[in-house]
CSV table of C-alpha atoms and ligand atoms in Angstrom, one decimal:
chain,number,residue,atom,x,y,z
L,1,MET,CA,-84.7,-34.0,123.7
L,2,THR,CA,-82.3,-36.0,121.6
L,3,GLN,CA,-79.3,-34.1,120.2
L,4,ILE,CA,-78.3,-35.2,116.7
L,5,GLN,CA,-74.9,-34.0,115.6
L,6,ILE,CA,-74.0,-33.1,112.0
L,7,ILE,CA,-70.6,-32.7,110.4
L,8,GLN,CA,-71.2,-31.0,107.0
L,9,ILE,CA,-68.5,-31.1,104.4
L,10,GLY,CA,-69.0,-28.4,101.7
L,11,MET,CA,-70.2,-24.8,102.1
L,12,GLY,CA,-71.0,-24.0,98.4
L,13,GLY,CA,-74.4,-23.0,97.0
L,14,VAL,CA,-76.1,-26.2,98.3
L,15,GLY,CA,-74.2,-26.3,101.6
L,16,ARG,CA,-75.0,-22.7,102.6
L,17,THR,CA,-78.6,-23.2,101.7
L,18,LEU,CA,-78.8,-26.4,103.7
L,19,VAL,CA,-77.4,-24.6,106.8
L,20,GLN,CA,-80.1,-22.0,106.4
L,21,GLN,CA,-82.8,-24.6,106.0
L,22,ILE,CA,-81.6,-26.5,109.0
L,23,LEU,CA,-81.6,-23.4,111.2
L,24,ALA,CA,-85.1,-22.5,110.0
L,25,GLN,CA,-86.4,-26.1,110.7
L,26,ARG,CA,-84.7,-26.8,114.0
L,27,ALA,CA,-87.6,-25.6,116.2
L,28,PRO,CA,-90.4,-27.3,114.2
L,29,LEU,CA,-88.4,-30.5,114.0
L,30,ALA,CA,-87.7,-30.5,117.7
L,31,ALA,CA,-91.4,-29.9,118.4
L,32,ARG,CA,-92.5,-32.6,115.9
L,33,TYR,CA,-90.0,-35.3,116.6
L,34,GLY,CA,-88.2,-34.5,119.8
L,35,PHE,CA,-84.7,-34.1,118.4
L,36,VAL,CA,-82.5,-31.1,117.8
L,37,LEU,CA,-80.1,-30.9,114.9
L,38,ASP,CA,-76.7,-29.4,116.0
L,39,TYR,CA,-73.7,-28.7,113.9
L,40,LEU,CA,-70.5,-30.2,115.3
L,41,ALA,CA,-68.4,-29.0,112.4
L,42,LEU,CA,-68.6,-27.2,109.1
L,43,LEU,CA,-65.9,-27.8,106.5
L,44,ASP,CA,-64.7,-26.3,103.2
L,45,GLN,CA,-61.5,-26.9,101.3
L,46,SER,CA,-59.5,-24.6,103.7
L,47,GLY,CA,-60.5,-26.5,106.9
L,48,ALA,CA,-63.1,-26.7,109.6
L,49,LEU,CA,-65.1,-24.6,111.9
L,50,HIS,CA,-65.1,-26.6,115.1
L,51,THR,CA,-65.0,-26.1,118.8
L,52,GLY,CA,-65.4,-29.6,120.1
L,53,GLN,CA,-69.1,-29.0,121.0
L,54,ALA,CA,-72.2,-27.9,119.1
L,55,LEU,CA,-71.6,-24.7,117.2
L,56,THR,CA,-73.8,-21.8,118.3
L,57,THR,CA,-76.5,-20.5,115.9
L,58,GLU,CA,-74.6,-17.2,115.7
L,59,THR,CA,-71.4,-19.0,114.7
L,60,VAL,CA,-73.1,-21.0,112.0
L,61,ARG,CA,-74.9,-17.9,110.6
L,62,ALA,CA,-71.6,-16.0,110.6
L,63,ALA,CA,-70.0,-18.9,108.7
L,64,VAL,CA,-72.7,-18.8,106.0
L,65,ALA,CA,-72.3,-15.0,105.6
L,66,ALA,CA,-68.5,-15.3,105.4
L,67,LYS,CA,-68.7,-18.0,102.8
L,68,GLN,CA,-71.2,-16.0,100.8
L,69,ASP,CA,-68.7,-13.1,100.8
L,70,GLY,CA,-65.9,-15.5,99.5
L,71,HIS,CA,-64.0,-16.1,102.8
L,72,LYS,CA,-62.5,-19.4,103.8
L,73,LEU,CA,-63.7,-21.1,107.0
L,74,VAL,CA,-60.1,-21.2,108.3
L,75,SER,CA,-60.0,-17.4,108.4
L,76,LEU,CA,-62.9,-17.3,111.0
L,77,THR,CA,-62.7,-17.5,114.8
L,78,ASN,CA,-62.7,-21.2,115.6
L,79,GLY,CA,-61.6,-22.0,112.1
L,80,HIS,CA,-58.8,-24.6,111.9
L,81,ALA,CA,-56.9,-26.2,109.1
L,82,VAL,CA,-57.5,-29.9,109.3
L,83,ALA,CA,-55.3,-32.5,107.6
L,84,ASP,CA,-58.1,-35.0,107.7
L,85,TRP,CA,-61.7,-34.4,108.6
L,86,ARG,CA,-61.9,-37.9,110.2
L,87,ALA,CA,-60.0,-36.4,113.1
L,88,LEU,CA,-63.2,-34.5,114.0
L,89,LEU,CA,-65.4,-37.6,114.3
L,90,PRO,CA,-67.1,-38.0,117.7
L,91,SER,CA,-67.2,-41.3,119.5
L,92,THR,CA,-71.0,-41.3,119.4
L,93,PRO,CA,-73.0,-41.6,116.1
L,94,CYS,CA,-73.5,-38.4,114.1
L,95,ILE,CA,-74.5,-37.6,110.5
L,96,ILE,CA,-71.8,-36.8,108.0
L,97,VAL,CA,-73.2,-34.7,105.1
L,98,ASP,CA,-71.1,-34.6,101.9
L,99,VAL,CA,-72.3,-31.6,99.8
L,100,THR,CA,-69.0,-31.3,97.9
L,101,ALA,CA,-68.4,-32.4,94.3
L,102,ALA,CA,-65.0,-33.8,95.4
L,103,ASP,CA,-63.3,-36.9,94.2
L,104,GLY,CA,-61.9,-39.4,96.7
L,105,MET,CA,-64.3,-38.7,99.5
L,106,GLU,CA,-65.3,-42.4,99.6
L,107,HIS,CA,-62.3,-43.6,101.7
L,108,GLY,CA,-63.1,-41.3,104.6
L,109,LEU,CA,-66.9,-41.9,104.3
L,110,LEU,CA,-66.4,-45.6,104.4
L,111,GLU,CA,-64.2,-45.4,107.5
L,112,ALA,CA,-66.8,-43.2,109.2
L,113,LEU,CA,-69.6,-45.6,108.3
L,114,THR,CA,-67.6,-48.5,109.7
L,115,ALA,CA,-67.1,-46.5,112.9
L,116,GLY,CA,-70.9,-46.3,113.3
L,117,GLN,CA,-71.6,-42.9,111.6
L,118,ARG,CA,-74.5,-42.2,109.2
L,119,LEU,CA,-74.0,-40.6,105.8
L,120,VAL,CA,-76.1,-38.2,103.7
L,121,LEU,CA,-74.7,-37.4,100.2
L,122,ALA,CA,-75.4,-34.9,97.5
L,123,ASN,CA,-72.0,-35.7,96.0
L,124,LYS,CA,-72.3,-38.3,93.3
L,125,ARG,CA,-68.7,-39.2,93.1
L,126,PRO,CA,-68.4,-41.6,96.0
L,127,LEU,CA,-71.4,-43.6,94.6
L,128,THR,CA,-69.9,-43.8,91.1
L,129,ALA,CA,-66.5,-45.0,92.2
L,130,THR,CA,-66.1,-48.8,92.1
L,131,LEU,CA,-69.1,-51.1,92.5
L,132,ALA,CA,-67.6,-52.5,95.7
L,133,THR,CA,-67.4,-49.0,97.1
L,134,PHE,CA,-71.1,-48.4,96.2
L,135,ILE,CA,-72.1,-51.7,97.9
L,136,ASP,CA,-70.0,-51.0,101.0
L,137,LEU,CA,-71.5,-47.5,101.2
L,138,THR,CA,-75.1,-48.5,100.8
L,139,ALA,CA,-75.5,-52.1,101.8
L,140,HIS,CA,-76.4,-51.5,105.5
L,141,GLY,CA,-79.0,-48.8,104.9
L,142,LYS,CA,-77.0,-46.2,106.8
L,143,THR,CA,-76.4,-44.0,103.8
L,144,ARG,CA,-79.0,-41.8,102.1
L,145,TYR,CA,-78.4,-40.1,98.7
L,146,GLU,CA,-81.7,-38.8,97.3
L,147,ALA,CA,-80.2,-35.5,96.2
L,148,THR,CA,-77.5,-37.1,94.0
L,149,VAL,CA,-80.0,-37.9,91.2
L,150,GLY,CA,-83.1,-35.7,91.2
L,151,ALA,CA,-82.0,-32.9,93.7
L,152,GLY,CA,-85.3,-32.6,95.7
L,153,LEU,CA,-87.3,-35.1,93.6
L,154,PRO,CA,-88.1,-38.4,95.3
L,155,ILE,CA,-86.6,-40.8,92.8
L,156,ILE,CA,-84.2,-42.9,94.8
L,157,SER,CA,-86.7,-43.5,97.5
L,158,THR,CA,-89.5,-44.3,95.0
L,159,LEU,CA,-87.2,-46.8,93.2
L,160,GLN,CA,-86.2,-48.4,96.5
L,161,ASN,CA,-89.8,-48.6,97.7
L,162,LEU,CA,-90.9,-50.3,94.5
L,163,LEU,CA,-88.1,-52.9,94.7
L,164,ASP,CA,-88.5,-53.5,98.4
L,165,SER,CA,-92.2,-54.3,97.9
L,166,GLY,CA,-91.5,-56.9,95.3
L,167,ASP,CA,-91.7,-54.9,92.1
L,168,ALA,CA,-89.1,-55.5,89.3
L,169,LEU,CA,-87.5,-52.8,87.1
L,170,LEU,CA,-88.1,-53.1,83.4
L,171,GLN,CA,-86.9,-49.7,82.3
L,172,ILE,CA,-86.1,-46.1,83.5
L,173,GLU,CA,-86.3,-43.4,80.9
L,174,ALA,CA,-85.3,-40.0,82.1
L,175,SER,CA,-84.3,-36.5,81.3
L,176,MET,CA,-81.9,-35.8,84.3
L,177,SER,CA,-80.1,-32.7,83.4
L,178,GLY,CA,-81.8,-29.3,83.8
L,179,THR,CA,-79.1,-27.7,81.7
L,180,LEU,CA,-79.4,-30.2,78.8
L,181,ALA,CA,-83.2,-30.0,79.0
L,182,TYR,CA,-83.0,-26.2,78.7
L,183,LEU,CA,-80.7,-26.6,75.6
L,184,CYS,CA,-83.1,-29.0,73.9
L,185,SER,CA,-86.0,-26.6,74.5
L,186,ALA,CA,-83.9,-23.7,73.1
L,187,LEU,CA,-82.8,-25.7,70.0
L,188,GLU,CA,-86.5,-26.4,69.4
L,189,GLN,CA,-87.2,-22.7,69.5
L,190,GLN,CA,-84.6,-22.4,66.7
L,191,GLN,CA,-81.9,-20.9,68.8
L,192,PRO,CA,-78.4,-21.8,67.7
L,193,LEU,CA,-76.6,-24.1,70.1
L,194,SER,CA,-73.8,-21.6,70.7
L,195,THR,CA,-76.4,-18.9,71.7
L,196,ALA,CA,-78.3,-21.3,74.0
L,197,VAL,CA,-75.1,-22.4,75.8
L,198,GLN,CA,-74.0,-18.7,76.2
L,199,THR,CA,-77.5,-17.9,77.7
L,200,ALA,CA,-77.5,-20.9,80.0
L,201,ARG,CA,-73.9,-20.1,81.2
L,202,SER,CA,-74.7,-16.4,81.8
L,203,ARG,CA,-77.7,-17.5,84.0
L,204,GLY,CA,-75.5,-19.8,86.0
L,205,TRP,CA,-77.3,-23.0,84.8
L,206,THR,CA,-74.1,-24.6,83.5
L,207,GLU,CA,-71.0,-25.6,85.3
L,208,PRO,CA,-68.2,-22.9,84.9
L,209,ASP,CA,-66.9,-25.1,82.1
L,210,PRO,CA,-70.0,-26.0,80.1
L,211,ARG,CA,-68.3,-29.1,78.8
L,212,ASP,CA,-68.9,-30.7,82.3
L,213,ASP,CA,-72.6,-30.7,81.3
L,214,LEU,CA,-72.2,-31.2,77.5
L,215,SER,CA,-69.9,-34.2,78.0
L,216,GLY,CA,-72.9,-36.2,79.3
L,217,ALA,CA,-70.7,-37.4,82.2
L,218,ASP,CA,-73.0,-35.9,84.9
L,219,VAL,CA,-76.1,-37.6,83.5
L,220,ALA,CA,-74.1,-40.8,83.1
L,221,ARG,CA,-73.2,-40.7,86.8
L,222,LYS,CA,-76.8,-40.2,87.8
L,223,ALA,CA,-77.8,-43.1,85.5
L,224,LEU,CA,-75.2,-45.3,87.1
L,225,ILE,CA,-76.4,-44.5,90.6
L,226,LEU,CA,-80.0,-45.4,89.6
L,227,ALA,CA,-78.8,-48.6,87.9
L,228,ARG,CA,-76.8,-49.6,91.0
L,229,THR,CA,-79.7,-48.7,93.3
L,230,ALA,CA,-81.8,-51.1,91.2
L,231,GLY,CA,-79.2,-53.8,91.9
L,232,LEU,CA,-77.5,-53.8,88.5
L,233,PRO,CA,-73.8,-54.6,89.0
L,234,TRP,CA,-72.4,-51.9,86.6
L,235,ASP,CA,-69.4,-49.7,86.3
L,236,MET,CA,-69.1,-46.3,84.6
L,237,ASN,CA,-68.2,-48.0,81.3
L,238,ALA,CA,-71.7,-49.5,81.2
L,239,VAL,CA,-73.3,-46.1,80.9
L,240,PRO,CA,-71.2,-44.1,78.3
L,241,GLY,CA,-72.6,-40.5,78.1
L,242,GLU,CA,-72.7,-39.3,74.5
L,243,PRO,CA,-70.9,-35.9,74.3
L,244,TRP,CA,-72.4,-33.0,72.5
L,245,PHE,CA,-69.0,-32.0,71.1
L,246,PRO,CA,-66.2,-33.8,69.2
L,247,PRO,CA,-63.0,-34.9,70.9
L,248,GLU,CA,-60.9,-32.1,69.4
L,249,LEU,CA,-62.9,-29.6,71.5
L,250,ALA,CA,-62.4,-31.5,74.7
L,251,THR,CA,-58.9,-30.2,75.6
L,252,ILE,CA,-58.9,-26.5,74.5
L,253,SER,CA,-59.5,-23.7,77.0
L,254,VAL,CA,-63.0,-22.7,78.1
L,255,GLU,CA,-62.8,-19.4,76.2
L,256,ASP,CA,-61.7,-21.2,73.0
L,257,PHE,CA,-64.4,-23.8,73.5
L,258,MET,CA,-67.1,-21.0,73.8
L,259,GLN,CA,-65.7,-19.5,70.5
L,260,ARG,CA,-65.7,-22.8,68.7
L,261,LEU,CA,-69.2,-23.8,69.8
L,262,SER,CA,-70.7,-22.0,66.7
L,263,ASP,CA,-69.0,-24.7,64.6
L,264,LEU,CA,-71.6,-27.1,66.0
L,265,ASP,CA,-74.7,-24.8,65.3
L,266,ALA,CA,-75.5,-26.2,61.9
L,267,ARG,CA,-75.2,-29.8,63.0
L,268,PHE,CA,-77.7,-29.3,65.9
L,269,ALA,CA,-80.0,-27.2,63.8
L,270,HIS,CA,-80.1,-30.0,61.2
L,271,GLU,CA,-80.8,-32.6,64.0
L,272,VAL,CA,-83.8,-30.6,65.3
L,273,ALA,CA,-85.1,-30.0,61.7
L,274,GLN,CA,-84.9,-33.7,60.9
L,275,ALA,CA,-86.8,-34.5,64.1
L,276,ARG,CA,-89.4,-31.8,63.5
L,277,ALA,CA,-90.0,-33.1,59.9
L,278,GLN,CA,-91.2,-36.4,61.6
L,279,ASN,CA,-93.2,-34.6,64.3
L,280,MET,CA,-90.5,-35.7,66.8
L,281,ALA,CA,-88.8,-33.8,69.7
L,282,VAL,CA,-85.1,-33.9,70.5
L,283,ARG,CA,-84.2,-34.8,74.1
L,284,TYR,CA,-81.1,-36.0,75.9
L,285,VAL,CA,-82.3,-39.2,77.4
L,286,ALA,CA,-80.9,-41.8,79.8
L,287,THR,CA,-82.4,-45.2,79.2
L,288,ILE,CA,-81.7,-47.9,81.7
L,289,THR,CA,-82.9,-51.5,81.4
L,290,PRO,CA,-81.5,-54.6,83.1
L,291,ALA,CA,-79.9,-55.5,79.7
L,292,GLY,CA,-78.0,-52.2,79.3
L,293,ALA,CA,-78.1,-48.4,79.2
L,294,SER,CA,-77.7,-45.5,76.9
L,295,VAL,CA,-77.3,-41.8,77.5
L,296,ALA,CA,-77.7,-39.9,74.3
L,297,LEU,CA,-79.6,-37.3,72.2
L,298,LYS,CA,-82.8,-39.0,70.9
L,299,HIS,CA,-85.8,-38.2,68.7
L,300,LEU,CA,-89.1,-38.9,70.6
L,301,PRO,CA,-92.7,-38.8,69.4
L,302,ALA,CA,-94.4,-35.6,70.4
L,303,ASP,CA,-96.8,-37.4,72.8
L,304,HIS,CA,-93.9,-39.1,74.7
L,305,PRO,CA,-93.8,-37.9,78.3
L,306,LEU,CA,-90.2,-36.7,77.9
L,307,ALA,CA,-91.2,-34.7,74.7
L,308,THR,CA,-93.6,-32.6,76.8
L,309,LEU,CA,-90.8,-31.4,79.1
L,310,ARG,CA,-90.1,-27.6,79.0
L,311,GLY,CA,-87.4,-25.5,80.5
L,312,THR,CA,-85.1,-27.1,83.1
L,313,ASP,CA,-87.5,-29.7,84.5
L,314,ASN,CA,-86.4,-33.3,85.0
L,315,LEU,CA,-88.6,-36.3,84.3
L,316,PHE,CA,-88.2,-40.0,85.3
L,317,ALA,CA,-90.5,-42.6,83.8
L,318,LEU,CA,-90.2,-45.9,85.7
L,319,THR,CA,-91.6,-49.0,83.9
L,320,THR,CA,-91.9,-51.9,86.2
L,321,THR,CA,-93.8,-55.2,86.4
L,322,ARG,CA,-96.4,-53.3,88.5
L,323,TYR,CA,-96.4,-50.2,86.3
L,324,GLU,CA,-96.0,-51.8,82.9
L,325,THR,CA,-98.7,-50.4,80.7
L,326,GLN,CA,-98.4,-46.9,82.2
L,327,PRO,CA,-95.0,-45.9,83.7
L,328,LEU,CA,-94.8,-44.2,87.1
L,329,VAL,CA,-93.6,-40.7,86.5
L,330,VAL,CA,-91.7,-38.3,88.8
L,331,ARG,CA,-91.4,-34.9,87.3
L,332,GLY,CA,-90.3,-31.4,88.5
L,333,PRO,CA,-87.4,-29.1,89.0
L,334,GLY,CA,-84.3,-31.3,89.2
L,335,ALA,CA,-81.6,-28.7,90.0
L,336,GLY,CA,-81.2,-25.5,92.0
L,337,VAL,CA,-79.8,-25.0,95.5
L,338,ASP,CA,-83.1,-24.7,97.3
L,339,VAL,CA,-84.6,-28.0,96.0
L,340,THR,CA,-81.3,-29.8,96.3
L,341,ALA,CA,-80.7,-28.7,99.9
L,342,ALA,CA,-84.3,-29.7,100.7
L,343,GLY,CA,-83.6,-33.1,99.3
L,344,VAL,CA,-80.5,-33.4,101.6
L,345,LEU,CA,-82.5,-32.1,104.6
L,346,GLY,CA,-85.2,-34.7,104.0
L,347,ASP,CA,-82.5,-37.4,104.1
L,348,ILE,CA,-81.1,-35.9,107.3
L,349,VAL,CA,-84.5,-35.9,109.0
L,350,ALA,CA,-85.2,-39.5,108.0
L,351,THR,CA,-81.7,-40.5,109.3
L,352,ALA,CA,-82.2,-38.6,112.6
L,353,ARG,CA,-85.6,-40.2,113.2
L,354,GLU,CA,-84.0,-43.6,112.6
L,355,MET,CA,-81.2,-42.7,115.1
L,356,GLN,CA,-83.7,-42.0,117.8
L,357,THR,CA,-84.8,-45.6,117.7
L,358,VAL,CA,-81.6,-47.4,116.5
L,359,PRO,CA,-78.6,-45.3,117.5
D,1,LIG,N1,-76.5,-27.1,92.5
D,1,LIG,C1,-77.4,-28.0,92.2
D,1,LIG,O1,-78.4,-27.7,91.6
D,1,LIG,C2,-77.2,-29.5,92.5
D,1,LIG,C3,-78.2,-30.4,92.2
D,1,LIG,C4,-78.0,-31.7,92.6
D,1,LIG,C5,-76.8,-32.1,93.2
D,1,LIG,N2,-75.8,-31.2,93.4
D,1,LIG,C6,-74.6,-31.7,94.0
D,1,LIG,O2,-74.4,-31.0,95.3
D,1,LIG,C7,-73.0,-30.9,95.5
D,1,LIG,C8,-72.7,-29.5,95.9
D,1,LIG,O3,-73.0,-28.6,94.8
D,1,LIG,P1,-72.7,-27.0,94.9
D,1,LIG,O4,-73.4,-26.4,93.8
D,1,LIG,O5,-73.0,-26.6,96.3
D,1,LIG,O6,-71.1,-27.1,94.7
D,1,LIG,P2,-70.1,-25.8,95.0
D,1,LIG,O7,-70.8,-24.6,95.0
D,1,LIG,O8,-69.0,-26.1,94.0
D,1,LIG,O9,-69.5,-26.1,96.5
D,1,LIG,C9,-68.7,-27.2,96.8
D,1,LIG,C10,-68.3,-27.0,98.2
D,1,LIG,O10,-67.5,-28.1,98.6
D,1,LIG,C11,-66.3,-27.7,99.2
D,1,LIG,N3,-65.2,-28.7,99.0
D,1,LIG,C12,-64.8,-29.2,97.8
D,1,LIG,N4,-63.8,-30.1,98.0
D,1,LIG,C13,-63.7,-30.3,99.4
D,1,LIG,C14,-63.0,-31.1,100.2
D,1,LIG,N5,-62.1,-32.0,99.7
D,1,LIG,N6,-63.1,-31.0,101.6
D,1,LIG,C15,-64.0,-30.0,102.1
D,1,LIG,N7,-64.8,-29.2,101.3
D,1,LIG,C16,-64.6,-29.4,100.0
D,1,LIG,C17,-66.0,-26.4,98.5
D,1,LIG,O11,-65.1,-25.7,99.4
D,1,LIG,P3,-64.6,-24.1,99.1
D,1,LIG,O12,-65.8,-23.3,99.4
D,1,LIG,O13,-63.4,-23.9,100.0
D,1,LIG,O14,-64.3,-24.1,97.6
D,1,LIG,C18,-67.4,-25.8,98.5
D,1,LIG,O15,-67.7,-25.2,99.7
D,1,LIG,C19,-72.3,-31.4,94.2
D,1,LIG,O16,-71.9,-32.7,94.4
D,1,LIG,C20,-73.4,-31.2,93.2
D,1,LIG,O17,-73.2,-32.1,92.1
D,1,LIG,C21,-76.0,-29.9,93.1
């Protein structure tokens, strides 16, 4: 039985769910593929749970429960403050899993990659740093990042398979934010924007500061990852996300922002009414072509695949030389901790299988 060691950075909603999925899948994966997934370390912002050997199932379960209850890993038995997680890297290959949303992770990740480790990322930020960083992280095929764009939806692997088999990308048109898709649906049902944002926030569908969703930056990051995966040598300024709010609302407190949101209700009601008068739907759409990209609120004909989206679903329509008259469509829930953790686990399993043959 091959032992595959994992260092997991991040024990938030996705990280905790991933631990539970790994514990549940250990025995079936061992039976099917002949490897066992072991945790070498778990990290949060406080430090690491680490003993120098594989953590026991009981220790890992207790860590999930403690994080669920709001404790820090450093407060647990075998919890240590670590100045730099790279100090935990073993001399043999393991899988580093980044399920944080942290900036600046790319330096350590690149160093680990150079030292022969494999990477699995749900964190978009390392892949949206400089183009050179993206290339260094992905060029050798030892980094997987499916969950960064479609959570559990197979969008990165689909795009890579098309390109690897000689297809050429003509256009990707996508609705990639469950939160913004929900707001578009709610606006079409004549809810004021302010009410829709309040509802989404109270259901936990927005970031704590809803401007993180409404700025369009998260969608722009996903669009950049798709574009770079397609070989387009772009930086963030090539995919400016159109914000839903004016600059003067960008710097006030979250509470003031929520209060002032009603100032935008009439504008959005007018936008939806205008679209409806022409039998069009309003959607926040990322469009990527080799010539450029846009990430903005658009009016689409009612029979457009994106116009048929409801609720928080994501949809990616890929037009390529092979799928030119009818785009290849990937559609389904594109957010949520279960599907996101499953996307990460799929990448871990693929990486582990590769490590069995090419350590
Ligand atoms: N939730 C979704 O539906 C979804 C979908 C697709 C992709 N993603 C991506 O998945 C990632 C995780 O999402 P989430 O919802 O689980 O986030 P979260 O609940 O905010 O959890 C983030 C975790 O990362 C830890 N962390 C942050 N900075 C760190 C650092 N420098 N070193 C070590 N640990 C650090 C935090 O530690 P503390 O616990 O100590 O704060 C926390 O445990 C994000 O990049 C997100 O964009 C999420």
